[in-house]
Coordinates of C-alpha atoms in Angstrom, one line a residue:
X1 CA 15.2 -14.3 -4.7
X2 CA 18.2 -16.0 -6.2
X3 CA 20.6 -14.2 -8.5
X4 CA 19.5 -16.0 -11.6
X5 CA 16.0 -14.6 -11.3
X6 CA 15.5 -11.0 -12.5
X7 CA 13.0 -8.5 -11.3
X8 CA 9.7 -8.1 -13.0
X9 CA 9.5 -4.9 -15.1
X10 CA 5.7 -4.4 -14.7
X11 CA 4.6 -1.7 -12.3
X12 CA 2.6 -3.2 -9.4
X13 CA 0.1 -1.4 -7.2
X14 CA -1.0 -2.9 -3.9
X15 CA -4.1 -1.4 -2.4
X16 CA -4.7 -1.7 1.4
X17 CA -8.1 -0.4 2.5
X18 CA -8.4 0.1 6.3
X19 CA -11.6 1.0 8.1
X20 CA -11.9 2.0 11.7
X21 CA -12.3 -1.6 12.9
X22 CA -9.1 -2.7 11.3
X23 CA -5.6 -2.8 12.7
X24 CA -2.4 -1.9 10.9
X25 CA 0.6 -4.2 11.5
X26 CA 3.6 -2.0 10.4
X27 CA 5.9 -5.0 10.6
X28 CA 3.7 -6.9 8.0
X29 CA 3.8 -3.8 5.8
X30 CA 7.6 -3.7 6.0
X31 CA 7.7 -7.5 5.1
X32 CA 5.3 -6.8 2.2
X33 CA 7.6 -3.9 1.0
X34 CA 10.7 -6.1 1.1
X35 CA 8.9 -8.8 -0.9
X36 CA 7.7 -6.4 -3.5
X37 CA 11.0 -4.5 -3.7
X38 CA 12.9 -7.8 -4.2
X39 CA 10.6 -8.8 -7.2
X40 CA 9.6 -5.6 -9.0
X41 CA 11.5 -2.6 -10.3
X42 CA 8.5 -0.2 -9.9
X43 CA 5.7 -0.4 -7.3
X44 CA 3.5 1.5 -5.0
X45 CA 1.6 0.6 -1.8
X46 CA -1.6 2.6 -1.4
X47 CA -3.4 2.9 1.9
X48 CA -7.0 4.0 1.7
X49 CA -8.5 5.2 5.0
X50 CA -11.4 7.3 6.2
X51 CA -10.3 7.7 9.8
X52 CA -7.4 9.5 11.5
X53 CA -6.7 6.3 13.5
X54 CA -3.9 5.2 11.2
X55 CA -2.5 8.6 10.2
X56 CA 0.6 8.5 12.4
X57 CA 1.6 5.0 11.6
X58 CA 1.2 5.6 7.8
X59 CA 3.0 8.9 8.1
X60 CA 6.0 7.1 9.7
X61 CA 5.9 4.5 6.9
X62 CA 5.8 7.1 4.1
X63 CA 8.7 9.0 5.7
X64 CA 10.8 5.9 5.7
X65 CA 9.8 4.0 2.6
X66 CA 9.6 5.2 -1.0
X67 CA 6.5 4.1 -2.8
X68 CA 3.9 4.3 -0.1
X69 CA 0.9 6.6 -0.6
X70 CA -2.0 7.5 1.6
X71 CA -5.4 8.5 0.5
X72 CA -7.7 9.6 3.3
X73 CA -11.4 9.7 2.4
X74 CA -13.6 12.4 4.0
X75 CA -16.5 10.1 4.9
X76 CA -16.9 6.5 6.1
X77 CA -17.6 4.3 3.2
X78 CA -17.7 0.5 2.5
X79 CA -14.5 -1.4 1.8
X80 CA -15.7 -1.9 -1.8
X81 CA -15.8 1.9 -2.3
X82 CA -12.4 2.3 -0.6
X83 CA -10.9 -0.2 -3.0
X84 CA -12.6 1.5 -5.9
X85 CA -10.9 4.8 -4.8
X86 CA -7.6 2.9 -4.7
X87 CA -8.1 1.5 -8.2
X88 CA -9.0 4.9 -9.5
X89 CA -5.7 6.3 -8.1
X90 CA -3.4 3.4 -8.8
X91 CA -0.9 3.5 -11.7
X92 CA 0.2 -0.1 -11.8
X93 CA 0.1 -2.5 -14.7
X94 CA -0.7 -5.1 -12.0
X95 CA -3.1 -4.2 -9.1
X96 CA -3.5 -6.3 -6.0
X97 CA -5.9 -5.8 -3.2

């Protein structure tokens, strides 16, 4: 972002739904964080999971990065329901999935 461009004042929420077949690339999450942080004043990244598979990776991310939240569902559900849970819990003016 060049110095003549200012950050967007809208709050952005990014929902990432991960089921047990997915993989989590923490480097890509860090790149996403850098991109959002450079362009928005307020933001959150919400991980929705229903498996303990990602718990340690997400915990490391939440310990090192402000604005990451993790919602762990009790039962395995479809990606659509996972995204719906993210939408219900997001606080952004702009919501991306």
